[in-house]
Short mmCIF file of C-alpha atoms in Angstrom, two decimals:
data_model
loop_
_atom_site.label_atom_id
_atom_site.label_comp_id
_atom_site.label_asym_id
_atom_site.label_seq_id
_atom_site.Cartn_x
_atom_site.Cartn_y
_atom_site.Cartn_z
CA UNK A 1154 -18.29 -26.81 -15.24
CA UNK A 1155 -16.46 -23.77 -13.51
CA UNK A 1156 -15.79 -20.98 -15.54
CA UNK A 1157 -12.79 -20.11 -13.06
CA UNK A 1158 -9.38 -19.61 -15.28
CA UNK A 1159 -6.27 -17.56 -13.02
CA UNK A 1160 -4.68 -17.25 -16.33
CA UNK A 1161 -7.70 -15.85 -18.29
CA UNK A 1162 -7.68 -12.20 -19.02
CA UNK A 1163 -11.44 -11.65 -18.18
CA UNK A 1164 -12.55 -10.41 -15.08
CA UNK A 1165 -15.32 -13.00 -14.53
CA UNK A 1166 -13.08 -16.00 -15.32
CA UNK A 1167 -10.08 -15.33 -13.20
CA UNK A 1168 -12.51 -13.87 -10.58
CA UNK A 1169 -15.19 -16.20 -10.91
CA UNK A 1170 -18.10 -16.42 -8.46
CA UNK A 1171 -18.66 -19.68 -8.45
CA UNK A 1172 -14.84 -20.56 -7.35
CA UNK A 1173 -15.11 -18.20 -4.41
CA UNK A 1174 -18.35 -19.54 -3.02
CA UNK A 1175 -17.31 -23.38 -3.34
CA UNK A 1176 -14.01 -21.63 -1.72
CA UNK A 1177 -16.17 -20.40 0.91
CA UNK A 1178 -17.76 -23.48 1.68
CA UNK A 1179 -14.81 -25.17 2.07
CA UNK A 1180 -13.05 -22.98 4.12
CA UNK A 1181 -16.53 -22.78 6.42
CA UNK A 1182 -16.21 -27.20 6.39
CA UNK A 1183 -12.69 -26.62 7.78
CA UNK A 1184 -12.43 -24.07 10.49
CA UNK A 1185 -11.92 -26.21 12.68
CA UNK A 1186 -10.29 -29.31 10.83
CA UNK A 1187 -6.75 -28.77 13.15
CA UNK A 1188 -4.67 -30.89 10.95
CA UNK A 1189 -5.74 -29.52 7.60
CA UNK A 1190 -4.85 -26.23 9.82
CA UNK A 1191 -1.65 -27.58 11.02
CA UNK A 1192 -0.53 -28.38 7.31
CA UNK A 1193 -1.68 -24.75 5.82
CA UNK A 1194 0.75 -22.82 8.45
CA UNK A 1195 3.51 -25.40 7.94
CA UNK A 1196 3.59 -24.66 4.56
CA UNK A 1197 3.06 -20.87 4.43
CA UNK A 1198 5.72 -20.53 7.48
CA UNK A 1199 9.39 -19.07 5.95
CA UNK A 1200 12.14 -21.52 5.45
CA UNK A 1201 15.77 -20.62 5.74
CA UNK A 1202 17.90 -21.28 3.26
CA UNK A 1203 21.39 -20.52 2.35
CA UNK A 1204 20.20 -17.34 0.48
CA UNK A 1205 18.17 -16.47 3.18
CA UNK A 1206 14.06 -16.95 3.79
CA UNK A 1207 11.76 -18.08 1.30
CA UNK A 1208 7.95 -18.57 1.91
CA UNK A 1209 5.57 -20.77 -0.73
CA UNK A 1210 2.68 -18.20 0.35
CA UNK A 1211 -0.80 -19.76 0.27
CA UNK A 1212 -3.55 -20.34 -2.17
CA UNK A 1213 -6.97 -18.51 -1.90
CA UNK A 1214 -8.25 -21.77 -0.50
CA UNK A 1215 -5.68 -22.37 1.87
CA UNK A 1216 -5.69 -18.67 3.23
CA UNK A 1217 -9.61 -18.85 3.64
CA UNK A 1218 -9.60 -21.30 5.66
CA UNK A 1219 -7.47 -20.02 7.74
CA UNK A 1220 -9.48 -16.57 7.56
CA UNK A 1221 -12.58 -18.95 8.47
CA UNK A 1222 -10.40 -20.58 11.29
CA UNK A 1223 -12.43 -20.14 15.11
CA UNK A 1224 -9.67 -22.40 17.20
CA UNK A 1225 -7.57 -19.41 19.71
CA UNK A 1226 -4.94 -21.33 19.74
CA UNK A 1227 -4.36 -21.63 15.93
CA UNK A 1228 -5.18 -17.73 15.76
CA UNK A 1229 -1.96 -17.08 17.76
CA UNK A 1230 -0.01 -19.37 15.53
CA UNK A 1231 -1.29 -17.73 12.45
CA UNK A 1232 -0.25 -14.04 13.78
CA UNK A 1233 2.98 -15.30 15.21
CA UNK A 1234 3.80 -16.72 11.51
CA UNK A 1235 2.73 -13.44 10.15
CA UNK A 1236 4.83 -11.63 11.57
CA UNK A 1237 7.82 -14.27 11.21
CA UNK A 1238 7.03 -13.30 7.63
CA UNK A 1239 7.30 -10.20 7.63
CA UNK A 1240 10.29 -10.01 9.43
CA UNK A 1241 12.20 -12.57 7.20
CA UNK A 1242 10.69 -10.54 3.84
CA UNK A 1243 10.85 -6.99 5.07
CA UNK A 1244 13.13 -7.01 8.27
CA UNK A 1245 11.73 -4.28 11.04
CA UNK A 1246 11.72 -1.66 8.38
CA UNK A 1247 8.57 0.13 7.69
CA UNK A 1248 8.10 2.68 4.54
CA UNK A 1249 6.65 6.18 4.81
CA UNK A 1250 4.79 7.92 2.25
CA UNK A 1251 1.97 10.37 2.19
CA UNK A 1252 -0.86 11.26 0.29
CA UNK A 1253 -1.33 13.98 -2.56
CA UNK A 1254 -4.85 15.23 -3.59
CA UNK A 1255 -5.17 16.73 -6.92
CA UNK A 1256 -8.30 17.24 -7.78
CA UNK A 1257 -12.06 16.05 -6.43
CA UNK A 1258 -13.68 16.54 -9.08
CA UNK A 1259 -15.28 13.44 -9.82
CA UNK A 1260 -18.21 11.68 -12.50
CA UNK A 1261 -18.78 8.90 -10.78
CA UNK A 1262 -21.49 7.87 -8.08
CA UNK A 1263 -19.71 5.40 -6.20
CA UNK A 1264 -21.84 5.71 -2.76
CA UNK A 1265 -19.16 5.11 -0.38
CA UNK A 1266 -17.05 7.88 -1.06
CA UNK A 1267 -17.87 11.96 -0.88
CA UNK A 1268 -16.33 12.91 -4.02
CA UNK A 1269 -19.54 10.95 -6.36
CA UNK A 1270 -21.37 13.40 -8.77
CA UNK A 1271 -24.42 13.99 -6.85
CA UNK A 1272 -22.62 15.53 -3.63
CA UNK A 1273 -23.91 19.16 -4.57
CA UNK A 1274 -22.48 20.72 -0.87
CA UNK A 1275 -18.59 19.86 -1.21
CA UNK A 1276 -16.66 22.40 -2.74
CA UNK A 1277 -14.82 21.05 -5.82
CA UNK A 1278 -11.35 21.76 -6.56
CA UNK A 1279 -8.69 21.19 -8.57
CA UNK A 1280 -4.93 21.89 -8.09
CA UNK A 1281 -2.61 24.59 -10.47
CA UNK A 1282 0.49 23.43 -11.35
CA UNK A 1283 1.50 26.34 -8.88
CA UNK A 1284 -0.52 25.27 -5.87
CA UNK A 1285 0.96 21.34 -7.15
CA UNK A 1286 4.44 22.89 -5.95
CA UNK A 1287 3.55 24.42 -2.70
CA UNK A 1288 2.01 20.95 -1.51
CA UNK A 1289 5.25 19.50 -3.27
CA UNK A 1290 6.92 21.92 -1.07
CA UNK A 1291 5.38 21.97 2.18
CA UNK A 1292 5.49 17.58 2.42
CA UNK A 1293 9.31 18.07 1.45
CA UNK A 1294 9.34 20.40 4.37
CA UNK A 1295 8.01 17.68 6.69
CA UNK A 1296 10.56 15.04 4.81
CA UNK A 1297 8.69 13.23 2.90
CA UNK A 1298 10.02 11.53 -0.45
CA UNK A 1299 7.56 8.96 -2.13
CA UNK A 1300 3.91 10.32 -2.49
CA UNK A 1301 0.96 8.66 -3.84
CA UNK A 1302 -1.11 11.14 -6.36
CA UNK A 1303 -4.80 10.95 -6.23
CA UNK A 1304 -7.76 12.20 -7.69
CA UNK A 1305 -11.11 11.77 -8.70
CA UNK A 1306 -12.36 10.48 -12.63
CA UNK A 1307 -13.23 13.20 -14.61
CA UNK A 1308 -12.05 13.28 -18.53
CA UNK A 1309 -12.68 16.99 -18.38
CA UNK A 1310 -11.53 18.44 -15.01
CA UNK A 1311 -8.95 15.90 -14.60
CA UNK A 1312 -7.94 14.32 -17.87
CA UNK A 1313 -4.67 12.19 -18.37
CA UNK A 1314 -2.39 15.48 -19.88
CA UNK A 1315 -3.19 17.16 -16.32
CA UNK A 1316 -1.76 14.49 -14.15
CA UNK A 1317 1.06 14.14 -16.17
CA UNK A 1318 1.87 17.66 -15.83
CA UNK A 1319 1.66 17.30 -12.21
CA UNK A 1320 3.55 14.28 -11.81
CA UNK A 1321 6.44 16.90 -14.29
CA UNK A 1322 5.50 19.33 -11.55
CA UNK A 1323 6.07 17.37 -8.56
CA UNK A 1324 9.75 15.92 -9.85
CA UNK A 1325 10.79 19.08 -10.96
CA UNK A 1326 10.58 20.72 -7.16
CA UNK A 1327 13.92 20.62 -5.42
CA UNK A 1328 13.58 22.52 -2.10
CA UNK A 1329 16.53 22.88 0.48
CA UNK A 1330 17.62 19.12 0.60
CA UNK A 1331 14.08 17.84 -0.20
CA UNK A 1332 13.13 15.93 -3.43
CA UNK A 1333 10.10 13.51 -4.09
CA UNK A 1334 12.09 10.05 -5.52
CA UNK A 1335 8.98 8.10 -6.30
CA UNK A 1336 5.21 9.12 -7.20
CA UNK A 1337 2.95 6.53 -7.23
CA UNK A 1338 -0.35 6.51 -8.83
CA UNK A 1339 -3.73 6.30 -7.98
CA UNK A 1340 -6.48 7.28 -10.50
CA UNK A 1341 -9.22 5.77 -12.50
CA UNK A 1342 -8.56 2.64 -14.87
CA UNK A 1343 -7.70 3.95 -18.10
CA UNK A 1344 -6.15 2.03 -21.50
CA UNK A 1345 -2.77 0.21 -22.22
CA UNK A 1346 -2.02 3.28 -23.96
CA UNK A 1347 -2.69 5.72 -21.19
CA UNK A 1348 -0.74 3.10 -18.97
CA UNK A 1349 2.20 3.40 -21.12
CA UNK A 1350 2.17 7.22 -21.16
CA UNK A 1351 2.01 6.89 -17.10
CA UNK A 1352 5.14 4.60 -17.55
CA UNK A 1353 7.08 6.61 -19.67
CA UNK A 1354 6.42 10.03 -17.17
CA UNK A 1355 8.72 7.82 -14.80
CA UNK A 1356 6.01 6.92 -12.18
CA UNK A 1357 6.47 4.13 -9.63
CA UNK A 1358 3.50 1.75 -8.60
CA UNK A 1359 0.14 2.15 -10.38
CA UNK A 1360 -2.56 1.84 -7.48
CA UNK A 1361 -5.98 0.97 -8.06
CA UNK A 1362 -8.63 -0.50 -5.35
CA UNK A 1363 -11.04 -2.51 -6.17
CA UNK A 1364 -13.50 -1.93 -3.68
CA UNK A 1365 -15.60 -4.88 -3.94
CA UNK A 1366 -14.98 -8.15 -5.84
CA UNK A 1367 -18.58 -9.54 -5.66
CA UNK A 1368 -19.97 -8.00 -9.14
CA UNK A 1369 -23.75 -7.43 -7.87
CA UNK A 1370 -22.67 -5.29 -5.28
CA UNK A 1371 -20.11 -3.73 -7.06
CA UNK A 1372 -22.86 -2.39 -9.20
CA UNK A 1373 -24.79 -1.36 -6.75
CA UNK A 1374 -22.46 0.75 -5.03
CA UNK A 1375 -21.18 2.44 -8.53
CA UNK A 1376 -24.95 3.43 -9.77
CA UNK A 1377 -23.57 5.70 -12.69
CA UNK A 1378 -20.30 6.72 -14.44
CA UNK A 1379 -17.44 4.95 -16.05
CA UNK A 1380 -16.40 3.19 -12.98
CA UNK A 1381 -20.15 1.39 -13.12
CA UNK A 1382 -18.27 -1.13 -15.46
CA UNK A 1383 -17.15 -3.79 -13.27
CA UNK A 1384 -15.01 -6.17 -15.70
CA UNK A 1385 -13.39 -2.72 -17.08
CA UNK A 1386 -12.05 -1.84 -13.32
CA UNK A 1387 -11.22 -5.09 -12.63
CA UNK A 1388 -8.92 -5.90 -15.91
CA UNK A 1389 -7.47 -2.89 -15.43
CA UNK A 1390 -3.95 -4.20 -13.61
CA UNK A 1391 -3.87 -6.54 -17.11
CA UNK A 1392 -3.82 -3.53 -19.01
CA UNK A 1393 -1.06 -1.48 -16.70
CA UNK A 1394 0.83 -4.67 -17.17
CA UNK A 1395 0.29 -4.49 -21.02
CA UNK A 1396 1.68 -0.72 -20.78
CA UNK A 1397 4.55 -1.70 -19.29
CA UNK A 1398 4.08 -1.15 -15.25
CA UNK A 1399 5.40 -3.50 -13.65
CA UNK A 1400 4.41 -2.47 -10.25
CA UNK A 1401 0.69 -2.34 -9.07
CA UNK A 1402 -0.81 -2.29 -6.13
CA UNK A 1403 -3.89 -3.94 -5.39
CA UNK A 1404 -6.91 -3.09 -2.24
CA UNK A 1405 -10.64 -3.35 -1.27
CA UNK A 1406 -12.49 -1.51 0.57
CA UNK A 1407 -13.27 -3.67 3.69
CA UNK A 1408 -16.89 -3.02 5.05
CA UNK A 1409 -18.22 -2.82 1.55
CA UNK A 1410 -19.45 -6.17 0.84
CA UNK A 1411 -18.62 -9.76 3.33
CA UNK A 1412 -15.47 -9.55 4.07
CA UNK A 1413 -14.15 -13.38 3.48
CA UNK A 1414 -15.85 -13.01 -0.09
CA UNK A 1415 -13.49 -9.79 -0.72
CA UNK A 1416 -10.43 -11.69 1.08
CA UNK A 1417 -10.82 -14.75 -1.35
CA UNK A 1418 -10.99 -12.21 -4.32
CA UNK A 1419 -8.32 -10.32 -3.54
CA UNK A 1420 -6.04 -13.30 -2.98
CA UNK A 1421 -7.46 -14.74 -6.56
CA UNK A 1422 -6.46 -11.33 -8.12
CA UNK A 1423 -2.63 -11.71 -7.00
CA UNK A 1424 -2.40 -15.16 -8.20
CA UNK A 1425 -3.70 -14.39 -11.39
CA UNK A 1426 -1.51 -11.60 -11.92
CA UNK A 1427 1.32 -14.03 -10.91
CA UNK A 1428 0.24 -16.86 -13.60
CA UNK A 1429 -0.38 -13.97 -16.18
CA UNK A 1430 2.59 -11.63 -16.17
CA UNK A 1431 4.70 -13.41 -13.70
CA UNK A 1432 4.74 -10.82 -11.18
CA UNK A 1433 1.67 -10.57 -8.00
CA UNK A 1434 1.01 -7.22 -6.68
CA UNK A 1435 3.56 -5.18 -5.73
CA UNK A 1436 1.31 -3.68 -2.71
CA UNK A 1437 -1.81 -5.02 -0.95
CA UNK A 1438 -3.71 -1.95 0.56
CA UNK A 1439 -6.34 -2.79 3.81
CA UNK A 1440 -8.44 0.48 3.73
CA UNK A 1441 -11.91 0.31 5.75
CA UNK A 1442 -15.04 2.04 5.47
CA UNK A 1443 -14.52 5.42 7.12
CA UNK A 1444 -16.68 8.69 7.62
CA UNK A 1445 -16.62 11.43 5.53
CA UNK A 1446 -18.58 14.53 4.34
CA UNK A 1447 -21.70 12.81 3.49
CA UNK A 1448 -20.23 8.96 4.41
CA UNK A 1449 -22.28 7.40 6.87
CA UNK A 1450 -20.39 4.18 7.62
CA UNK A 1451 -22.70 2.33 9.88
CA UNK A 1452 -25.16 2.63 6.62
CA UNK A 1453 -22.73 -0.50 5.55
CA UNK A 1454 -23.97 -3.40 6.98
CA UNK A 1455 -20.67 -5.56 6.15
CA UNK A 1456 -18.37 -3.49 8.73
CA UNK A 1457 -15.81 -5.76 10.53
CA UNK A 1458 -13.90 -5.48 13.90
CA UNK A 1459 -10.56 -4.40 15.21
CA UNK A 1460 -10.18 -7.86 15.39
CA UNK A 1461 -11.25 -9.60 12.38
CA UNK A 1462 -9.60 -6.48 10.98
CA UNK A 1463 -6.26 -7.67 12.37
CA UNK A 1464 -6.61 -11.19 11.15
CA UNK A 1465 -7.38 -10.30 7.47
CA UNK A 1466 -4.10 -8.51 7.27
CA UNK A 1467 -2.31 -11.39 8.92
CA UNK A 1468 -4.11 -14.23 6.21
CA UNK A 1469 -2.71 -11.68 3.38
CA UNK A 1470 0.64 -11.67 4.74
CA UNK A 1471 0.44 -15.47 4.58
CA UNK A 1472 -0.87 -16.05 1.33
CA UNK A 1473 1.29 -13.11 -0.27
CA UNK A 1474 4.27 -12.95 1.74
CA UNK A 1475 5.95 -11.00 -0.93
CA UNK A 1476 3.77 -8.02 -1.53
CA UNK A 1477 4.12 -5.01 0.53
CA UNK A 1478 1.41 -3.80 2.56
CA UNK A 1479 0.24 -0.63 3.41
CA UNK A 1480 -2.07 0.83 6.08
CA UNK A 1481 -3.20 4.05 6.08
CA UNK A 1482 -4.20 6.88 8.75
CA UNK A 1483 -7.50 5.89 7.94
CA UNK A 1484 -6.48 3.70 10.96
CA UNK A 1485 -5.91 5.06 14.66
CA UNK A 1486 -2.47 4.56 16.07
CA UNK A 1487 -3.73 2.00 18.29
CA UNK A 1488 -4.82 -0.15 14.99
CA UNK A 1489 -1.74 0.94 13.56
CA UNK A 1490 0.19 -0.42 15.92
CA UNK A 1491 -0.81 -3.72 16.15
CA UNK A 1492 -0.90 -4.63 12.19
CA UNK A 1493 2.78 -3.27 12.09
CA UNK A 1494 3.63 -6.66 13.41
CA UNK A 1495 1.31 -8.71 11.42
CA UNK A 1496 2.63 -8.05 8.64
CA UNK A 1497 2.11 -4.04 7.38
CA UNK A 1498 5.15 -2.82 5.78
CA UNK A 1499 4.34 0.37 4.56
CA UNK A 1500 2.45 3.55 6.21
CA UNK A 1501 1.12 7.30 5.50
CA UNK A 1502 2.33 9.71 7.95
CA UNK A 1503 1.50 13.80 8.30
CA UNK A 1504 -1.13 12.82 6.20
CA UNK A 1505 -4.23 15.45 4.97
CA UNK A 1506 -6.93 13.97 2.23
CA UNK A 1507 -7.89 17.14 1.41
CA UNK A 1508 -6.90 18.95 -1.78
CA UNK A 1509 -4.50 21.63 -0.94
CA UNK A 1510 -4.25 20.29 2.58
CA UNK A 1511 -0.88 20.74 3.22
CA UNK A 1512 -0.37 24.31 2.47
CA UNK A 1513 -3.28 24.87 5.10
CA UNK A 1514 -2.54 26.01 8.43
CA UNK A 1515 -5.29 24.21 10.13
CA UNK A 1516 -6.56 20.93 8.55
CA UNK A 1517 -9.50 21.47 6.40
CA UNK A 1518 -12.46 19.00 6.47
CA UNK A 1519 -14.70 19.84 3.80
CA UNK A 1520 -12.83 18.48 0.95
CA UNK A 1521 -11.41 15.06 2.77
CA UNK A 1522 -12.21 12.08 1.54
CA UNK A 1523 -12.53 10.59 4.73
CA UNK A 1524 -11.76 11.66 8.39
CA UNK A 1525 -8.02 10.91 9.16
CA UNK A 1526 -8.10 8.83 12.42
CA UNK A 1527 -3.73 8.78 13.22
CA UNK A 1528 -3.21 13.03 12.94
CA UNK A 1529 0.12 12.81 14.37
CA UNK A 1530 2.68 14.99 12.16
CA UNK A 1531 5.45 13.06 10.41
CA UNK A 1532 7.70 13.33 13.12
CA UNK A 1533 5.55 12.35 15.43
CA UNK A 1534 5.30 8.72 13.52
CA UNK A 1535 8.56 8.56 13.01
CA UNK A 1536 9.48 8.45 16.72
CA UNK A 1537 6.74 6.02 17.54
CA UNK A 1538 8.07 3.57 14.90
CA UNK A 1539 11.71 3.84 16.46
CA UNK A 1540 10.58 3.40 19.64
CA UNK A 1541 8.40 0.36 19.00
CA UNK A 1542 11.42 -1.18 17.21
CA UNK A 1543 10.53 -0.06 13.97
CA UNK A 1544 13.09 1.39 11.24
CA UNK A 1545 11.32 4.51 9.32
CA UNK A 1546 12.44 4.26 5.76
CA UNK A 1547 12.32 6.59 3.13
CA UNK A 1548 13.89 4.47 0.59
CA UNK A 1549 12.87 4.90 -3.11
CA UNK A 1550 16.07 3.22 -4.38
CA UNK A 1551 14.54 -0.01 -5.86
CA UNK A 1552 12.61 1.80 -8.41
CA UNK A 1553 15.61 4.40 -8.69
CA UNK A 1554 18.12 1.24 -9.52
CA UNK A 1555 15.54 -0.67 -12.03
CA UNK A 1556 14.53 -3.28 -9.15
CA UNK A 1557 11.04 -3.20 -10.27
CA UNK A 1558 8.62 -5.78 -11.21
CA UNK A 1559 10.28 -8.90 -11.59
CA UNK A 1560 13.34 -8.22 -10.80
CA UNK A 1561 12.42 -7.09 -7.66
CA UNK A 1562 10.11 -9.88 -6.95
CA UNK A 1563 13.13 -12.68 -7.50
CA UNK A 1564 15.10 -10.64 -4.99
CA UNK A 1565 12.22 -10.55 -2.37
CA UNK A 1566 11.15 -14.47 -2.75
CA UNK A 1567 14.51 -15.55 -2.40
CA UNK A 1568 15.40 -13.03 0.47
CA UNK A 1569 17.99 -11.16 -0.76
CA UNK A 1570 16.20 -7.92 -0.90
CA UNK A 1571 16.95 -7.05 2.60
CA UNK A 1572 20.60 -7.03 1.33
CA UNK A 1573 20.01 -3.70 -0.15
CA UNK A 1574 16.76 -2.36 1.59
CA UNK A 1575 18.22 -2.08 5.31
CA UNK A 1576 21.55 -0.32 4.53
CA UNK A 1577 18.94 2.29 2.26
CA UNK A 1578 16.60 2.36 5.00
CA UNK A 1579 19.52 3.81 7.51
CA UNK A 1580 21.17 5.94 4.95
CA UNK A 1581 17.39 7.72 4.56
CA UNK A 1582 16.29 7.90 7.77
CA UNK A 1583 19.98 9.50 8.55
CA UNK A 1584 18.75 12.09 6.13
CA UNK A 1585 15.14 12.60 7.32
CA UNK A 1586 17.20 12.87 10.97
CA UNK A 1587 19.62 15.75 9.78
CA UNK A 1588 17.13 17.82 7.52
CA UNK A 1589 13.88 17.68 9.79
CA UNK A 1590 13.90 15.48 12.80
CA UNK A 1591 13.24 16.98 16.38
CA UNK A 1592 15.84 16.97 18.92
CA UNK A 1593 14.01 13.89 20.31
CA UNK A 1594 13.34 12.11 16.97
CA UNK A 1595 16.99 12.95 16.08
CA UNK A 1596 18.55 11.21 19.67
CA UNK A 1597 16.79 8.27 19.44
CA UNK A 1598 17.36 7.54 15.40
CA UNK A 1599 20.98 7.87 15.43
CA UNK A 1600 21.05 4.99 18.27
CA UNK A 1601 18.36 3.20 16.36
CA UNK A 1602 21.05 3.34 13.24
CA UNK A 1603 24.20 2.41 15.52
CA UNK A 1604 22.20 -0.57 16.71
CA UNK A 1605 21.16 -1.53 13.38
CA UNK A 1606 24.55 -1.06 11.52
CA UNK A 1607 26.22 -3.73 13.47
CA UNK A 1608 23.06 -6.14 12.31
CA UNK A 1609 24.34 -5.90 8.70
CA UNK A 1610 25.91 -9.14 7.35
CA UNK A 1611 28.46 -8.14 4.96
CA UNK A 1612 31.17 -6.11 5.99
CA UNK A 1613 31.54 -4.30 2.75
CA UNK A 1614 28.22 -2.78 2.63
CA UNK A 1615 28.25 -2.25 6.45
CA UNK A 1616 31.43 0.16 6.12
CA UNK A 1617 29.65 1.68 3.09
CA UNK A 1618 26.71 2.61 4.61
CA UNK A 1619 28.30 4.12 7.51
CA UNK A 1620 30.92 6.16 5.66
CA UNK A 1621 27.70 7.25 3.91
CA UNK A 1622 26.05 8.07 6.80
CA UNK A 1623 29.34 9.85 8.25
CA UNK A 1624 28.86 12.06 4.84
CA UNK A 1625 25.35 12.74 5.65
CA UNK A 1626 26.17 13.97 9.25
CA UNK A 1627 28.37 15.98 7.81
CA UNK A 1628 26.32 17.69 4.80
CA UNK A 1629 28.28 16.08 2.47
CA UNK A 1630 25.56 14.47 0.01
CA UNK A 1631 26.34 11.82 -2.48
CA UNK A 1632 23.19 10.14 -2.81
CA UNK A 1633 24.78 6.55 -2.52
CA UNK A 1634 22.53 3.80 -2.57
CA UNK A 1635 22.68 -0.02 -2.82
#
């Protein structure tokens, strides 16, 4: 008898082994079984209603067999629905946020990544609350408003008291017309407790990858430290939960371990979150393998294709058509490019994974995590986004407003979320035009926001949002937001 339970709170229940090789098998006995296909994208594609889209989203078994799908034809259907998805969820908006490095110090030995205990050559360092606000500073000088804090586990270096003095640090720096709205969070799994404190300093989502689902490799690739404890890491969105975040924001590290193993996992992680607490993950992350200081990538044997690479992300956006997703510039622009329409919702831009990156004049590689692929500036990403049809948003009114967790979820799966999220998204990137935008940037954003006025539905909020954007133009800030 399966031990497999979604609704179980232990890590090897609602992430069972068993369940994700029979899933496996299945999906394998199937890749080519065009009616079962047929069926699966009937049901995952978005169905209008008189609220607007909704989407059922798929199960684990249902997206893996579409992951495990070889027929071309059915391919194209599956990214053309993807991005049908994404569209009827998310519109053509696309979030920006960047990057903060705290602190490298780290305890653990995780093999994959340059920060583990035994890398004796990389310099170690660790943010003041001083040097916090000049990174605070210099991102609000390139526009940015929603970061996402990172650093490595170490109780001593980094305990729980220093990163909620930074995230203090980082809302308490108001510079020219720049503020950070939203700091998400991602650091080591820690207790309901800790959770709550996290809560209560006013952070947004809670961010934690992780890495591999399949528990023998997991241990393999964390040798020593705390994160060696694989049911500890992985019941660690149960605890956020429990402390009362209701946003998380879930990832693996693709190239780590088979990748239709780690897609099934990941997929059985946001429905159990979804039969537990009644709310999936708020964000799906797609990192890959990259190279870093001592990161040797082709030492992974489990690396996937631009291609398969591109279908992954376009099975999540079926099977989880509400979650955001987020890409990185782990990713080239090229990659970039072509996940933005299968179903991406949310990149970095101007990005540096260094500590104290920003503040340097020329980007520093000794202390990066991993080589940045996409080193455009902000600006730079901004203006490729408009002019591939994208809308650069720098909204962080959701979590400003209390549309978090569940509330936010019921808005999304019954469509109404783009009811609020496209007037913000124009009213921002009005802002980000005024305050920091190039000449070029600037000209082709304000037609960008004429265009997309008129596409607003209700008249009301259309005249609002343009009066608002009137004010902007004309540096008189009131912060409105729907």
């Amino acid at each position: 008898m399966s031990l497999y339970n979604p609704k179980s709170l232990k890590a090897e229940e609602f992430i069972n082994d068993e369940e994700i090789r029979e899933t496996l098998a299945y999906a394998e006995a199937n890749k080519n079984n065009s009616e079962l296909i047929d069926q699966i994208l009937e049901k995952a594609r978005p169905k209008k209603t008189a609220l607007g889209h909704v989407c059922a989203g798929l199960t684990h078994r249902e997206a893996s067999v579409l992951l495990a799908c070889e027929i071309p034809e059915k391919i194209e259907k599956i990214y053309k629905i993807a991005e049908e998805i994404k569209l009827a969820f998310y519109g053509n908006r696309i979030v920006i946020f960047a990057p903060l490095y705290l602190s490298n110090y780290c305890v653990n030995g995780c093999v994959y990544c340059p920060y583990h205990m035994k890398n004796k050559h990389i310099p170690r360092k660790k943010l003041t609350q001083e040097e916090v606000r000049a990174e605070v500073t210099a991102l609000q000088d390139m526009g940015h408003k929603r970061l996402a804090i990172e650093a490595g586990e170490d109780p001593v270096n980094n305990p729980l008291e220093y990163i909620l003095d930074c995230i203090q640090t980082i809302y308490s720096v108001h510079h020219k017309n720049g503020d950070i709205r939203r700091v998400n969070v991602n650091i080591a799994a820690t207790t309901v407790e800790n959770y709550r404190r996290l809560k209560e300093a006013g952070i947004g989502t809670y961010i934690l990858f992780q890495e591999t689902y399949h528990k023998e490799s997991y241990l393999r690739l964390h040798p020593t430290g705390p994160k060696h404890d694989y049911a500890y890491h992985t019941e660690a969105m149960d605890r956020a939960m429990q402390g009362g975040i209701d946003d998380v924001g879930l990832g693996v590290l693709f190239g780590l371990e088979m990748y239709k193993y780690e897609f099934a996992g990941l997929i059985m992680h946001a429905e159990h979150l979804e039969a537990v607490h009644g709310v999936g993950p708020h964000t799906i992350s797609v990192p890959r393998v990259k190279r870093a200081d001592d990161i040797d990538p082709t030492s992974f044997d489990n690396g996937i294709d631009d291609d398969t690479f591109a279908k992954i992300t376009a099975c999540i956006r079926l099977a989880v058509p509400y979650t955001g997703m987020i890409i990185s510039t782990r990713e080239t622009q090229e990659v970039r490019s072509k996940l933005l329409r299968l179903g991406i919702s949310q990149v970095s831009g101007g990005s540096r994974t260094s500590v104290g990156g920003y503040t340097e004049e020329e980007r520093p590689h000794d202390t990066e995590q991993f080589d940045v692929s996409d080193q455009r500036s902000l600006d730079e990403v901004v203006c490729w986004l408009m002019k591939n049809g994208h809308i650069p948003s720098f909204c962080t009114a959701c979590y400003r407003e209390g549309r978090t967790g569940d509330r936010f979820m019921s808005l999304c799966k019954n469509g109404q979320i783009l009811n609020c999220c496209h007037p913000n998204a124009l009213m921002t990137l009005s802002e980000y035009l005024e305050d920091y935008a190039s000449e070029e940037t600037k000209k082709i954003g304000y037609e960008m926001i004429e265009k997309e006025l008129k596409c607003i539905p209700k008249k009301k909020v259309r005249e609002l949002a343009m009066q608002n954007i009137s004010d902007i133009k004309n540096s008189n800030r009131r912060d409105f937001r729907f």
